[in-house]
mmCIF file with all atom_site columns, C-alpha atoms in Angstrom:
data_model
loop_
_atom_site.group_PDB
_atom_site.id
_atom_site.type_symbol
_atom_site.label_atom_id
_atom_site.label_alt_id
_atom_site.label_comp_id
_atom_site.label_asym_id
_atom_site.label_entity_id
_atom_site.label_seq_id
_atom_site.pdbx_PDB_ins_code
_atom_site.Cartn_x
_atom_site.Cartn_y
_atom_site.Cartn_z
_atom_site.occupancy
_atom_site.B_iso_or_equiv
_atom_site.pdbx_formal_charge
_atom_site.auth_seq_id
_atom_site.auth_comp_id
_atom_site.auth_asym_id
_atom_site.auth_atom_id
_atom_site.pdbx_PDB_model_num
ATOM 1   C CA . MET A 1 1   ? -62.260 59.071 8.472  1.00 67.00 ? 13  MET A CA 1
ATOM 2   C CA . ARG A 1 2   ? -65.709 57.456 8.285  1.00 78.00 ? 14  ARG A CA 1
ATOM 3   C CA . GLN A 1 3   ? -65.784 53.732 7.602  1.00 82.00 ? 15  GLN A CA 1
ATOM 4   C CA . GLN A 1 4   ? -67.676 54.254 4.319  1.00 87.00 ? 16  GLN A CA 1
ATOM 5   C CA . ASP A 1 5   ? -64.881 56.540 3.129  1.00 84.00 ? 17  ASP A CA 1
ATOM 6   C CA . MET A 1 6   ? -62.240 54.065 4.265  1.00 83.00 ? 18  MET A CA 1
ATOM 7   C CA . LEU A 1 7   ? -63.888 51.240 2.326  1.00 89.00 ? 19  LEU A CA 1
ATOM 8   C CA . ARG A 1 8   ? -64.374 53.312 -0.810 1.00 89.00 ? 20  ARG A CA 1
ATOM 9   C CA . THR A 1 9   ? -60.758 54.481 -0.638 1.00 85.00 ? 21  THR A CA 1
ATOM 10  C CA . ALA A 1 10  ? -59.554 50.879 -0.303 1.00 85.00 ? 22  ALA A CA 1
ATOM 11  C CA . MET A 1 11  ? -61.657 49.798 -3.290 1.00 88.00 ? 23  MET A CA 1
ATOM 12  C CA . LYS A 1 12  ? -60.484 52.733 -5.388 1.00 86.00 ? 24  LYS A CA 1
ATOM 13  C CA . GLN A 1 13  ? -56.786 52.334 -4.527 1.00 81.00 ? 25  GLN A CA 1
ATOM 14  C CA . SER A 1 14  ? -56.802 48.608 -5.188 1.00 84.00 ? 26  SER A CA 1
ATOM 15  C CA . GLY A 1 15  ? -59.203 48.635 -8.145 1.00 87.00 ? 27  GLY A CA 1
ATOM 16  C CA . GLN A 1 16  ? -61.382 45.998 -6.476 1.00 89.00 ? 28  GLN A CA 1
ATOM 17  C CA . THR A 1 17  ? -65.099 45.447 -6.730 1.00 92.00 ? 29  THR A CA 1
ATOM 18  C CA . ARG A 1 18  ? -67.298 45.213 -3.652 1.00 92.00 ? 30  ARG A CA 1
ATOM 19  C CA . GLN A 1 19  ? -67.428 41.450 -4.048 1.00 93.00 ? 31  GLN A CA 1
ATOM 20  C CA . ARG A 1 20  ? -63.638 41.109 -4.199 1.00 90.00 ? 32  ARG A CA 1
ATOM 21  C CA . LEU A 1 21  ? -63.087 43.427 -1.218 1.00 89.00 ? 33  LEU A CA 1
ATOM 22  C CA . ALA A 1 22  ? -65.662 41.478 0.798  1.00 89.00 ? 34  ALA A CA 1
ATOM 23  C CA . GLU A 1 23  ? -63.779 38.259 -0.007 1.00 88.00 ? 35  GLU A CA 1
ATOM 24  C CA . ARG A 1 24  ? -60.470 39.832 1.000  1.00 84.00 ? 36  ARG A CA 1
ATOM 25  C CA . LEU A 1 25  ? -61.993 40.942 4.324  1.00 84.00 ? 37  LEU A CA 1
ATOM 26  C CA . GLY A 1 26  ? -63.535 37.512 4.883  1.00 83.00 ? 38  GLY A CA 1
ATOM 27  C CA . VAL A 1 27  ? -67.130 38.765 4.988  1.00 88.00 ? 39  VAL A CA 1
ATOM 28  C CA . SER A 1 28  ? -70.171 38.439 2.748  1.00 91.00 ? 40  SER A CA 1
ATOM 29  C CA . ARG A 1 29  ? -70.996 41.034 0.128  1.00 93.00 ? 41  ARG A CA 1
ATOM 30  C CA . ARG A 1 30  ? -74.161 41.813 2.106  1.00 94.00 ? 42  ARG A CA 1
ATOM 31  C CA . THR A 1 31  ? -72.105 42.602 5.217  1.00 92.00 ? 43  THR A CA 1
ATOM 32  C CA . LEU A 1 32  ? -69.838 44.904 3.224  1.00 93.00 ? 44  LEU A CA 1
ATOM 33  C CA . ASP A 1 33  ? -72.893 46.639 1.757  1.00 94.00 ? 45  ASP A CA 1
ATOM 34  C CA . LYS A 1 34  ? -74.197 47.323 5.282  1.00 93.00 ? 46  LYS A CA 1
ATOM 35  C CA . TRP A 1 35  ? -70.826 48.779 6.252  1.00 92.00 ? 47  TRP A CA 1
ATOM 36  C CA . LEU A 1 36  ? -71.059 51.109 3.246  1.00 93.00 ? 48  LEU A CA 1
ATOM 37  C CA . LEU A 1 37  ? -74.488 52.482 4.154  1.00 92.00 ? 49  LEU A CA 1
ATOM 38  C CA . PRO A 1 38  ? -74.816 55.968 5.668  1.00 88.00 ? 50  PRO A CA 1
ATOM 39  C CA . GLU A 1 39  ? -74.725 55.914 9.450  1.00 84.00 ? 51  GLU A CA 1
ATOM 40  C CA . THR A 1 40  ? -78.285 57.250 9.517  1.00 86.00 ? 52  THR A CA 1
ATOM 41  C CA . SER A 1 41  ? -79.606 54.151 7.760  1.00 88.00 ? 53  SER A CA 1
ATOM 42  C CA . ARG A 1 42  ? -81.360 51.610 9.969  1.00 90.00 ? 54  ARG A CA 1
ATOM 43  C CA . ASP A 1 43  ? -79.420 48.795 8.229  1.00 90.00 ? 55  ASP A CA 1
ATOM 44  C CA . PHE A 1 44  ? -76.016 50.436 8.836  1.00 88.00 ? 56  PHE A CA 1
ATOM 45  C CA . ARG A 1 45  ? -73.506 48.252 10.705 1.00 88.00 ? 57  ARG A CA 1
ATOM 46  C CA . ARG A 1 46  ? -70.189 49.237 12.254 1.00 86.00 ? 58  ARG A CA 1
ATOM 47  C CA . MET A 1 47  ? -67.114 47.399 11.116 1.00 85.00 ? 59  MET A CA 1
ATOM 48  C CA . PRO A 1 48  ? -65.374 45.381 13.825 1.00 83.00 ? 60  PRO A CA 1
ATOM 49  C CA . GLU A 1 49  ? -61.993 46.686 14.923 1.00 74.00 ? 61  GLU A CA 1
ATOM 50  C CA . THR A 1 50  ? -60.249 43.720 13.319 1.00 75.00 ? 62  THR A CA 1
ATOM 51  C CA . ALA A 1 51  ? -61.697 44.642 9.902  1.00 80.00 ? 63  ALA A CA 1
ATOM 52  C CA . LEU A 1 52  ? -60.415 48.188 10.375 1.00 76.00 ? 64  LEU A CA 1
ATOM 53  C CA . ARG A 1 53  ? -56.967 46.788 11.143 1.00 73.00 ? 65  ARG A CA 1
ATOM 54  C CA . LEU A 1 54  ? -57.075 44.579 8.074  1.00 76.00 ? 66  LEU A CA 1
ATOM 55  C CA . LEU A 1 55  ? -57.943 47.604 5.911  1.00 77.00 ? 67  LEU A CA 1
ATOM 56  C CA . ALA A 1 56  ? -55.036 49.488 7.424  1.00 72.00 ? 68  ALA A CA 1
ATOM 57  C CA . ALA A 1 57  ? -52.617 46.619 6.926  1.00 70.00 ? 69  ALA A CA 1
ATOM 58  C CA . GLN A 1 58  ? -53.600 45.681 3.378  1.00 74.00 ? 70  GLN A CA 1
ATOM 59  C CA . TYR A 1 59  ? -54.546 49.051 1.902  1.00 72.00 ? 71  TYR A CA 1
ATOM 60  C CA . GLY A 1 60  ? -52.934 51.667 4.131  1.00 67.00 ? 72  GLY A CA 1
ATOM 61  C CA . VAL A 1 61  ? -56.362 53.085 4.983  1.00 67.00 ? 73  VAL A CA 1
ATOM 62  C CA . ARG A 1 62  ? -56.557 54.191 8.596  1.00 55.00 ? 74  ARG A CA 1
ATOM 63  C CA . LYS A 1 63  ? -59.380 55.356 10.825 1.00 55.00 ? 75  LYS A CA 1
ATOM 64  C CA . SER A 1 64  ? -57.046 57.459 12.931 1.00 43.00 ? 76  SER A CA 1
ATOM 65  C CA . THR A 1 65  ? -53.440 57.653 13.961 1.00 37.00 ? 77  THR A CA 1
ATOM 66  C CA . GLY A 1 66  ? -51.678 57.593 17.264 1.00 33.00 ? 78  GLY A CA 1
ATOM 67  C CA . LEU A 1 67  ? -53.536 54.678 18.808 1.00 32.00 ? 79  LEU A CA 1
ATOM 68  C CA . GLY A 1 68  ? -52.092 53.779 22.200 1.00 40.00 ? 80  GLY A CA 1
ATOM 69  C CA . LYS A 1 69  ? -50.950 50.288 23.015 1.00 44.00 ? 81  LYS A CA 1
ATOM 70  C CA . PRO A 1 70  ? -52.965 48.291 25.547 1.00 44.00 ? 82  PRO A CA 1
ATOM 71  C CA . TYR A 1 71  ? -49.792 47.060 27.223 1.00 45.00 ? 83  TYR A CA 1
ATOM 72  C CA . ASP A 1 72  ? -46.328 48.154 28.145 1.00 49.00 ? 84  ASP A CA 1
ATOM 73  C CA . TRP A 1 73  ? -43.425 45.979 27.002 1.00 50.00 ? 85  TRP A CA 1
ATOM 74  C CA . SER A 1 74  ? -41.358 47.091 29.971 1.00 50.00 ? 86  SER A CA 1
ATOM 75  C CA . ASP A 1 75  ? -44.062 46.530 32.621 1.00 53.00 ? 87  ASP A CA 1
ATOM 76  C CA . PRO A 1 76  ? -42.674 43.823 34.937 1.00 54.00 ? 88  PRO A CA 1
ATOM 77  C CA . ALA A 1 77  ? -46.140 43.278 36.449 1.00 61.00 ? 89  ALA A CA 1
ATOM 78  C CA . ILE A 1 78  ? -47.643 41.922 33.209 1.00 66.00 ? 90  ILE A CA 1
ATOM 79  C CA . THR A 1 79  ? -47.366 38.175 32.870 1.00 73.00 ? 91  THR A CA 1
ATOM 80  C CA . ASP A 1 80  ? -46.024 36.628 29.694 1.00 73.00 ? 92  ASP A CA 1
ATOM 81  C CA . ASP A 1 81  ? -49.415 35.088 28.921 1.00 75.00 ? 93  ASP A CA 1
ATOM 82  C CA . ALA A 1 82  ? -51.215 38.415 29.425 1.00 76.00 ? 94  ALA A CA 1
ATOM 83  C CA . LEU A 1 83  ? -48.724 40.110 27.117 1.00 75.00 ? 95  LEU A CA 1
ATOM 84  C CA . ILE A 1 84  ? -49.104 37.409 24.455 1.00 81.00 ? 96  ILE A CA 1
ATOM 85  C CA . LEU A 1 85  ? -52.905 37.665 24.565 1.00 79.00 ? 97  LEU A CA 1
ATOM 86  C CA . ALA A 1 86  ? -52.830 41.477 24.417 1.00 77.00 ? 98  ALA A CA 1
ATOM 87  C CA . VAL A 1 87  ? -50.539 41.465 21.377 1.00 80.00 ? 99  VAL A CA 1
ATOM 88  C CA . LEU A 1 88  ? -52.566 38.769 19.601 1.00 82.00 ? 100 LEU A CA 1
ATOM 89  C CA . ARG A 1 89  ? -55.840 40.628 20.175 1.00 80.00 ? 101 ARG A CA 1
ATOM 90  C CA . ARG A 1 90  ? -54.312 43.876 18.922 1.00 78.00 ? 102 ARG A CA 1
ATOM 91  C CA . ALA A 1 91  ? -52.858 42.183 15.805 1.00 77.00 ? 103 ALA A CA 1
ATOM 92  C CA . GLU A 1 92  ? -50.164 44.788 15.152 1.00 78.00 ? 104 GLU A CA 1
ATOM 93  C CA . PHE A 1 93  ? -47.522 43.149 12.959 1.00 82.00 ? 105 PHE A CA 1
ATOM 94  C CA . PRO A 1 94  ? -44.363 44.792 14.399 1.00 81.00 ? 106 PRO A CA 1
ATOM 95  C CA . ASP A 1 95  ? -45.477 43.917 17.925 1.00 80.00 ? 107 ASP A CA 1
ATOM 96  C CA . LEU A 1 96  ? -46.284 40.358 16.904 1.00 84.00 ? 108 LEU A CA 1
ATOM 97  C CA . VAL A 1 97  ? -42.823 39.989 15.341 1.00 83.00 ? 109 VAL A CA 1
ATOM 98  C CA . GLN A 1 98  ? -41.190 41.266 18.528 1.00 78.00 ? 110 GLN A CA 1
ATOM 99  C CA . LEU A 1 99  ? -43.335 38.956 20.634 1.00 79.00 ? 111 LEU A CA 1
ATOM 100 C CA . CYS A 1 100 ? -42.377 35.910 18.527 1.00 84.00 ? 112 CYS A CA 1
ATOM 101 C CA . ILE A 1 101 ? -38.709 36.799 18.856 1.00 79.00 ? 113 ILE A CA 1
ATOM 102 C CA . ASP A 1 102 ? -38.991 37.311 22.631 1.00 75.00 ? 114 ASP A CA 1
ATOM 103 C CA . GLN A 1 103 ? -41.371 34.483 23.535 1.00 80.00 ? 115 GLN A CA 1
ATOM 104 C CA . GLY A 1 104 ? -40.891 32.031 20.686 1.00 86.00 ? 116 GLY A CA 1
ATOM 105 C CA . LEU A 1 105 ? -43.139 31.433 17.704 1.00 90.00 ? 117 LEU A CA 1
ATOM 106 C CA . ASP A 1 106 ? -44.472 28.090 18.958 1.00 92.00 ? 118 ASP A CA 1
ATOM 107 C CA . ARG A 1 107 ? -45.505 29.556 22.303 1.00 89.00 ? 119 ARG A CA 1
ATOM 108 C CA . VAL A 1 108 ? -47.329 32.427 20.596 1.00 89.00 ? 120 VAL A CA 1
ATOM 109 C CA . LYS A 1 109 ? -49.078 30.034 18.181 1.00 92.00 ? 121 LYS A CA 1
ATOM 110 C CA . CYS A 1 110 ? -50.333 27.972 21.132 1.00 91.00 ? 122 CYS A CA 1
ATOM 111 C CA . ARG A 1 111 ? -52.129 31.022 22.553 1.00 88.00 ? 123 ARG A CA 1
ATOM 112 C CA . VAL A 1 112 ? -54.025 32.003 19.383 1.00 90.00 ? 124 VAL A CA 1
ATOM 113 C CA . ASP A 1 113 ? -57.179 30.021 20.216 1.00 89.00 ? 125 ASP A CA 1
ATOM 114 C CA . THR A 1 114 ? -57.326 31.561 23.687 1.00 88.00 ? 126 THR A CA 1
ATOM 115 C CA . ALA A 1 115 ? -56.942 35.062 22.229 1.00 86.00 ? 127 ALA A CA 1
ATOM 116 C CA . LEU A 1 116 ? -59.672 34.400 19.666 1.00 88.00 ? 128 LEU A CA 1
ATOM 117 C CA . GLY A 1 117 ? -61.977 33.302 22.459 1.00 87.00 ? 129 GLY A CA 1
ATOM 118 C CA . LEU A 1 118 ? -61.597 36.725 24.081 1.00 84.00 ? 130 LEU A CA 1
ATOM 119 C CA . VAL A 1 119 ? -62.905 38.752 21.133 1.00 82.00 ? 131 VAL A CA 1
ATOM 120 C CA . PRO A 1 120 ? -66.544 39.084 20.063 1.00 85.00 ? 132 PRO A CA 1
ATOM 121 C CA . ALA A 1 121 ? -67.758 36.190 17.915 1.00 88.00 ? 133 ALA A CA 1
ATOM 122 C CA . ALA A 1 122 ? -68.329 38.453 14.907 1.00 85.00 ? 134 ALA A CA 1
ATOM 123 C CA . GLU A 1 123 ? -64.646 39.456 14.905 1.00 84.00 ? 135 GLU A CA 1
ATOM 124 C CA . ARG A 1 124 ? -63.156 35.964 15.295 1.00 87.00 ? 136 ARG A CA 1
ATOM 125 C CA . PRO A 1 125 ? -63.036 34.909 11.618 1.00 90.00 ? 137 PRO A CA 1
ATOM 126 C CA . ILE A 1 126 ? -61.319 38.116 10.530 1.00 88.00 ? 138 ILE A CA 1
ATOM 127 C CA . LEU A 1 127 ? -58.855 38.104 13.427 1.00 87.00 ? 139 LEU A CA 1
ATOM 128 C CA . ALA A 1 128 ? -58.114 34.412 12.818 1.00 90.00 ? 140 ALA A CA 1
ATOM 129 C CA . ARG A 1 129 ? -57.257 35.164 9.166  1.00 89.00 ? 141 ARG A CA 1
ATOM 130 C CA . ILE A 1 130 ? -55.091 38.140 10.109 1.00 89.00 ? 142 ILE A CA 1
ATOM 131 C CA . LEU A 1 131 ? -53.177 36.210 12.755 1.00 89.00 ? 143 LEU A CA 1
ATOM 132 C CA . ALA A 1 132 ? -52.720 33.158 10.523 1.00 91.00 ? 144 ALA A CA 1
ATOM 133 C CA . ARG A 1 133 ? -51.210 35.293 7.761  1.00 90.00 ? 145 ARG A CA 1
ATOM 134 C CA . MET A 1 134 ? -48.988 37.245 10.118 1.00 89.00 ? 146 MET A CA 1
ATOM 135 C CA . LEU A 1 135 ? -47.722 34.157 11.926 1.00 92.00 ? 147 LEU A CA 1
ATOM 136 C CA . ARG A 1 136 ? -47.089 32.366 8.620  1.00 92.00 ? 148 ARG A CA 1
ATOM 137 C CA . SER A 1 137 ? -45.035 35.347 7.422  1.00 91.00 ? 149 SER A CA 1
ATOM 138 C CA . ILE A 1 138 ? -43.095 35.456 10.675 1.00 90.00 ? 150 ILE A CA 1
ATOM 139 C CA . ASP A 1 139 ? -42.470 31.698 10.506 1.00 90.00 ? 151 ASP A CA 1
ATOM 140 C CA . ILE A 1 140 ? -41.103 32.017 6.958  1.00 90.00 ? 152 ILE A CA 1
ATOM 141 C CA . ALA A 1 141 ? -38.932 34.999 7.899  1.00 87.00 ? 153 ALA A CA 1
ATOM 142 C CA . LEU A 1 142 ? -37.518 33.299 10.988 1.00 81.00 ? 154 LEU A CA 1
ATOM 143 C CA . THR A 1 143 ? -36.849 30.088 9.052  1.00 82.00 ? 155 THR A CA 1
ATOM 144 C CA . ASP A 1 144 ? -35.077 32.043 6.304  1.00 77.00 ? 156 ASP A CA 1
ATOM 145 C CA . ALA A 1 145 ? -33.040 33.979 8.861  1.00 71.00 ? 157 ALA A CA 1
ATOM 146 C CA . ALA A 1 146 ? -31.985 30.775 10.609 1.00 68.00 ? 158 ALA A CA 1
ATOM 147 C CA . GLY A 1 147 ? -31.033 29.226 7.273  1.00 68.00 ? 159 GLY A CA 1
ATOM 148 C CA . HIS A 1 148 ? -28.826 32.168 6.369  1.00 61.00 ? 160 HIS A CA 1
ATOM 149 C CA . ARG A 1 149 ? -27.024 32.054 9.712  1.00 53.00 ? 161 ARG A CA 1
ATOM 150 C CA . ASN A 1 150 ? -26.262 28.326 9.495  1.00 48.00 ? 162 ASN A CA 1
ATOM 151 C CA . PRO A 1 151 ? -25.604 27.440 5.856  1.00 49.00 ? 163 PRO A CA 1
ATOM 152 C CA . VAL A 1 152 ? -25.532 23.729 5.070  1.00 44.00 ? 164 VAL A CA 1
#
């Protein structure tokens, strides 16, 4: 699916204006307008991968399916830090949950700044927002789960 179609589908499904969708994606309205231009336009801009992931996560709009993972959970050669950074850069929620369970939420949180430093500058604000929301949700879920196991 072309990015213009993905954005229009997200706006239609959620009933949002361009301004509101731009705010939700953490970009300016002007940036969103450039993403909506035809690819033949000289002002057309490609959406960063993190924006595509955010669209998929929030609106169920996907560019494609069957994306391969950049790591193998069972690979003994991959270091814990390399695995943490790969999962953070990919920003896939189920993988991030598994990583926090395996490695510990605090350890994963400590590596966020390093992971953000590895992505292009244009993608950092969006990825930072995505990771902050995901990690906050995981923190709440883990805290709730711990509270249910050990009632006071």
